[in-house]
GROMACS .gro file of C-alpha atoms in nm:
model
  209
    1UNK     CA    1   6.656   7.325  23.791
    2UNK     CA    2   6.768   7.646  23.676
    3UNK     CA    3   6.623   7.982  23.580
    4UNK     CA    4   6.726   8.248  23.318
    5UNK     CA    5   6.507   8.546  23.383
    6UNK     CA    6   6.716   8.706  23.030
    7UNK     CA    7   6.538   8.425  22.815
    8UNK     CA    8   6.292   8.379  23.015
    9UNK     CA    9   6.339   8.014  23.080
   10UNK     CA   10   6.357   7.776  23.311
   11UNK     CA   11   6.586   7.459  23.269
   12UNK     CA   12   6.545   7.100  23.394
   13UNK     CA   13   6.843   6.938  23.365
   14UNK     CA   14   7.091   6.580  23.470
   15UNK     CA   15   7.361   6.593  23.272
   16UNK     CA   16   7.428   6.185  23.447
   17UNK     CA   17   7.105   6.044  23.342
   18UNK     CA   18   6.797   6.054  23.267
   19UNK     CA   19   6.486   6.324  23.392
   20UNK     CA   20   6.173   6.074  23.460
   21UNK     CA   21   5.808   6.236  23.504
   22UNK     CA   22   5.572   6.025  23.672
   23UNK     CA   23   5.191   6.024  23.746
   24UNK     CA   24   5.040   5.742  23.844
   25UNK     CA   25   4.625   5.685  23.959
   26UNK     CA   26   4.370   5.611  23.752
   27UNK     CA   27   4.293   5.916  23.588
   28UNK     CA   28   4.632   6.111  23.601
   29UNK     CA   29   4.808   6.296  23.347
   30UNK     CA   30   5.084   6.516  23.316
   31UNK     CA   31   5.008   6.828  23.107
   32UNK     CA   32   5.182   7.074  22.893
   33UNK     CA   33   5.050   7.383  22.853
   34UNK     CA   34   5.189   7.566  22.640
   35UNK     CA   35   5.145   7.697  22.221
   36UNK     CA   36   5.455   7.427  22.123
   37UNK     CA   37   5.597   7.158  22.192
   38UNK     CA   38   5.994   7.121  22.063
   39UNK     CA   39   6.165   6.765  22.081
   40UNK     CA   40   6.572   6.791  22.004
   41UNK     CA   41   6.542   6.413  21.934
   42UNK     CA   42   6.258   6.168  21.875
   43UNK     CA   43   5.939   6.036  22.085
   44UNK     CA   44   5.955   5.668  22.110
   45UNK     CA   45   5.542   5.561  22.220
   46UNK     CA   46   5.524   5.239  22.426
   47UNK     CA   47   5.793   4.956  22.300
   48UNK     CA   48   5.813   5.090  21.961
   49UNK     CA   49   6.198   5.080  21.839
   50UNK     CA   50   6.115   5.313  21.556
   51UNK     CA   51   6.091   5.696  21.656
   52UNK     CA   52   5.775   5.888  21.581
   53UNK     CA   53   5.954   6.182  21.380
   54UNK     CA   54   6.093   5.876  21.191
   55UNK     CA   55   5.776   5.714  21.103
   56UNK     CA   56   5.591   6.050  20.981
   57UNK     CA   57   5.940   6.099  20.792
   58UNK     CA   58   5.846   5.728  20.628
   59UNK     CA   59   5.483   5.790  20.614
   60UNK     CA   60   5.528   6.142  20.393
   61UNK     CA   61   5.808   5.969  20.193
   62UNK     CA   62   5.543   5.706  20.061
   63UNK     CA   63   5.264   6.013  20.014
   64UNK     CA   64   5.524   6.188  19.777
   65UNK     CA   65   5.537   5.871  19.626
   66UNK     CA   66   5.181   5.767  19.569
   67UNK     CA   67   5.008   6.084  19.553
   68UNK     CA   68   4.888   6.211  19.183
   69UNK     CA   69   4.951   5.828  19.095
   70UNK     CA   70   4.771   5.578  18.959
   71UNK     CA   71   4.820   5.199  18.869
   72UNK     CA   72   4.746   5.093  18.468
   73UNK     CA   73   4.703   4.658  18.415
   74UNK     CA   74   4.718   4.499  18.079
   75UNK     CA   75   4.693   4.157  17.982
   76UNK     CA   76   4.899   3.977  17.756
   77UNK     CA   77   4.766   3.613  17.654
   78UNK     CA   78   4.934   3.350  17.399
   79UNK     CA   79   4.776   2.996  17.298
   80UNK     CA   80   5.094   2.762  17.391
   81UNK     CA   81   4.960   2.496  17.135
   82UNK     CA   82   4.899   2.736  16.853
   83UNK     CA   83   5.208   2.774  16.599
   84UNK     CA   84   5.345   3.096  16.459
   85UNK     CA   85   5.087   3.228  16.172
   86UNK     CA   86   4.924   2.911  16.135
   87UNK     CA   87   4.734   2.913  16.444
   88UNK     CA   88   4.589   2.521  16.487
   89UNK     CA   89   4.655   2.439  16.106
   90UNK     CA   90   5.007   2.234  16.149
   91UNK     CA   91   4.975   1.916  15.961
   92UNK     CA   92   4.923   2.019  15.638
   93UNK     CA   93   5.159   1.949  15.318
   94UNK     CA   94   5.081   2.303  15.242
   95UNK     CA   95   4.838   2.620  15.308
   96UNK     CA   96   4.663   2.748  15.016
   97UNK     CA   97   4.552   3.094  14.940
   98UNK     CA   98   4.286   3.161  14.679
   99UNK     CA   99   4.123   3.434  14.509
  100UNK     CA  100   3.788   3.447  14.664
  101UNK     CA  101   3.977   3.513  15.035
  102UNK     CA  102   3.925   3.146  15.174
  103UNK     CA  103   4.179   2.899  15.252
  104UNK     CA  104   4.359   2.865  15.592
  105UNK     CA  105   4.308   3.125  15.852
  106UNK     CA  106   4.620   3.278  15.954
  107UNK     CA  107   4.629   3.321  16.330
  108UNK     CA  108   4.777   3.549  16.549
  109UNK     CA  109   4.732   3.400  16.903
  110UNK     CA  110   5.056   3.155  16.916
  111UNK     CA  111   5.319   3.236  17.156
  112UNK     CA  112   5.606   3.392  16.889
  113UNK     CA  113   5.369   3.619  16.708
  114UNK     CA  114   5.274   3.727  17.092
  115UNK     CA  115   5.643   3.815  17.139
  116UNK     CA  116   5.694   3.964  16.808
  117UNK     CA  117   5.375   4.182  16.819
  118UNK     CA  118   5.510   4.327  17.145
  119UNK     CA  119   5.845   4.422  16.969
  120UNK     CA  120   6.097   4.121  16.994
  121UNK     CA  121   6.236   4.022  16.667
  122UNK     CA  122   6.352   3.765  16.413
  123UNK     CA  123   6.683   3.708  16.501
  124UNK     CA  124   6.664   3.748  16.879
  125UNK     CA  125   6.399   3.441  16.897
  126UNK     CA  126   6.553   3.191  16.644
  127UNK     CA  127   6.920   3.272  16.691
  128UNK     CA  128   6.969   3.418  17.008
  129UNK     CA  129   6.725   3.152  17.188
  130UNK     CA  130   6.730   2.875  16.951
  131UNK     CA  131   6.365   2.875  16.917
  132UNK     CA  132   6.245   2.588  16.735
  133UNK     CA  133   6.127   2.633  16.361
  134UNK     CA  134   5.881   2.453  16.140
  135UNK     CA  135   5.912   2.536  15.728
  136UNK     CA  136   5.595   2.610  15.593
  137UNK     CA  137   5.464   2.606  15.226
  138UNK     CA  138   5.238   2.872  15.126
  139UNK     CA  139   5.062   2.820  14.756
  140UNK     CA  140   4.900   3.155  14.637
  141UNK     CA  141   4.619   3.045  14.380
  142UNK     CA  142   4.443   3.240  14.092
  143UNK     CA  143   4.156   3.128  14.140
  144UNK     CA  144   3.895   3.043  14.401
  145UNK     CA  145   3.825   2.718  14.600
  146UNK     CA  146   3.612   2.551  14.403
  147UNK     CA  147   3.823   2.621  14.080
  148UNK     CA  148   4.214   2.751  14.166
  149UNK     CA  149   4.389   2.622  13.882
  150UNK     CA  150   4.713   2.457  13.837
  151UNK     CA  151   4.904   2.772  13.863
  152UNK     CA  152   4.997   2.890  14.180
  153UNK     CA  153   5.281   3.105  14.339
  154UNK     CA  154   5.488   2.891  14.633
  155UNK     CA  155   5.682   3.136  14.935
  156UNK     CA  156   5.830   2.932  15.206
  157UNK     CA  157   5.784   3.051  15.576
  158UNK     CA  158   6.016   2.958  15.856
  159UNK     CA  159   5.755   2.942  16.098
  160UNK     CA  160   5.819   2.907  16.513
  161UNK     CA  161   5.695   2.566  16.727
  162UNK     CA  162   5.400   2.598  16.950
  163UNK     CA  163   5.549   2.664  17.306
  164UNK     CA  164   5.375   2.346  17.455
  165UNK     CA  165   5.647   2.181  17.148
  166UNK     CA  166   5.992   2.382  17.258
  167UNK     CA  167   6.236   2.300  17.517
  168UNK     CA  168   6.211   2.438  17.823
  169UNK     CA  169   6.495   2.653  17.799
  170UNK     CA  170   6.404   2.793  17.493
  171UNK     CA  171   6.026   2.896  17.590
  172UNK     CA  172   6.256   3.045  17.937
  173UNK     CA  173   6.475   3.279  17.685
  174UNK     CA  174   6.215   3.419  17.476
  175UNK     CA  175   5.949   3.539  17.792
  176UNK     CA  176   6.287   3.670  17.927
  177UNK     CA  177   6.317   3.879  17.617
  178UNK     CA  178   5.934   3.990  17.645
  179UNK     CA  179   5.926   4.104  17.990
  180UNK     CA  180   6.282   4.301  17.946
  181UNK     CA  181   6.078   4.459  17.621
  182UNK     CA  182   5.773   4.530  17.839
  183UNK     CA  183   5.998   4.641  18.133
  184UNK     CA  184   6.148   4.928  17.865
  185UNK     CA  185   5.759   5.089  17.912
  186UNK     CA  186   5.761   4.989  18.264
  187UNK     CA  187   5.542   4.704  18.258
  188UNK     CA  188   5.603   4.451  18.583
  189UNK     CA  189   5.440   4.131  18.591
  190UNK     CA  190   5.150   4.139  18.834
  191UNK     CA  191   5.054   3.798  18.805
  192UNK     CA  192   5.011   3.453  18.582
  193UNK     CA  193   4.768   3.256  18.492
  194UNK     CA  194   4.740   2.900  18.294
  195UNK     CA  195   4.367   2.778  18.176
  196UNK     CA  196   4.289   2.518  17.935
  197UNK     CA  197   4.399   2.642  17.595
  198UNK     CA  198   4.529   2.979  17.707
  199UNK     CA  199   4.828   3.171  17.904
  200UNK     CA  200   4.795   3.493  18.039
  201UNK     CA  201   5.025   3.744  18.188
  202UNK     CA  202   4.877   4.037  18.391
  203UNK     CA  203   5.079   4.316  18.385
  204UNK     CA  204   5.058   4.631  18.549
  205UNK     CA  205   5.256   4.963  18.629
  206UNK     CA  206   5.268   5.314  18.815
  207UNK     CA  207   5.171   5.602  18.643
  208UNK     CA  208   5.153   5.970  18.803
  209UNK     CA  209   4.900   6.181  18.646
   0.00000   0.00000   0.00000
């Protein structure tokens, strides 16, 4: 022990080893009183192998993270039996349109117009991924349903396979290309879920407001 009356401070010291403070009894304690406590080094409590500077260091990292954030979800959902456009209509010769609005319904639940609403095009599905096509006729009639006419106008759509009808592979490259599109906004996949004549993705992201 030594003494410096200049700073006013007295020094416990073994520069070989270590300085051990022990109270033992039931109700002992060893006390500090004093207005501050300085540690050149860390406090280890018990058996812990992680200092306790170290773990208020890791416990105000993850505050600076989280705090003034919040987490946003969204779901994205696809009907894997559905094709592109025409939705459960797939066996016809072709899909009329007619004046008075009725005909086929066009749908937009199938698993390419999914991907395509959410910003993946043309060319990356069909010729990047080889996604399987089917060629559909549309006739565009003068007049209604009951009474359309001979005349008609004929387009031809190159319309994508229900994902229950595409290869593995090819189903695997095209959600590859939607979640790196949905990653671009920082979307992450939260979870997935298959029911009966849907597939949904939950999605969800960290926002700081």
């Amino acid at each position: 022990m030594e003494r410096d009356d200049t700073l006013n401070r007295v020094t416990l010291n073994n520069h070989d080893g270590d300085v051990y403070l022990e109270s033992t009894g039931e109700h002992s304690e060893i006390v500090f009183k004093t207005q501050k406590v300085r540690v050149d080094g860390d406090v280890y409590a018990g058996g812990a192998t992680e200092g306790l500077s170290s773990q208020v260091g890791s416990l105000r990292s993850l505050l600076s993270v989280t705090s003034g954030s919040q987490t946003e979800y969204k779901m994205v959902s696809y009907k894997p039996s559905y094709w592109e456009h025409l939705g459960a209509y797939n066996n016809y010769e072709y899909y009329g349109v007619y004046s008075n609005g009725l005909g086929y319904t066009p749908s937009n639940s199938s698993f390419i117009d999914v991907v395509k609403r959410k910003g993946v095009d043309n060319a990356t599905i069909f010729e990047t991924c080889l996604y399987p096509t089917k060629t559909a006729e549309i006739r565009t009639y003068a007049g209604p349903t009951w009474n359309p006419g001979y005349d008609h106008e004929k387009t031809y759509r190159y319309l994508g396979k229900p994902a229950s009808q595409a290869e593995v592979h090819q189903v695997d490259c095209v959600m590859e290309l939607l979640l790196n599109k949905l990653a671009e906004s920082n979307w992450n996949v939260h979870s997935y879920h298959e029911y009966s004549d849907k597939h949904t993705l939950l999605l969800s992201r960290t926002t700081t407001t």
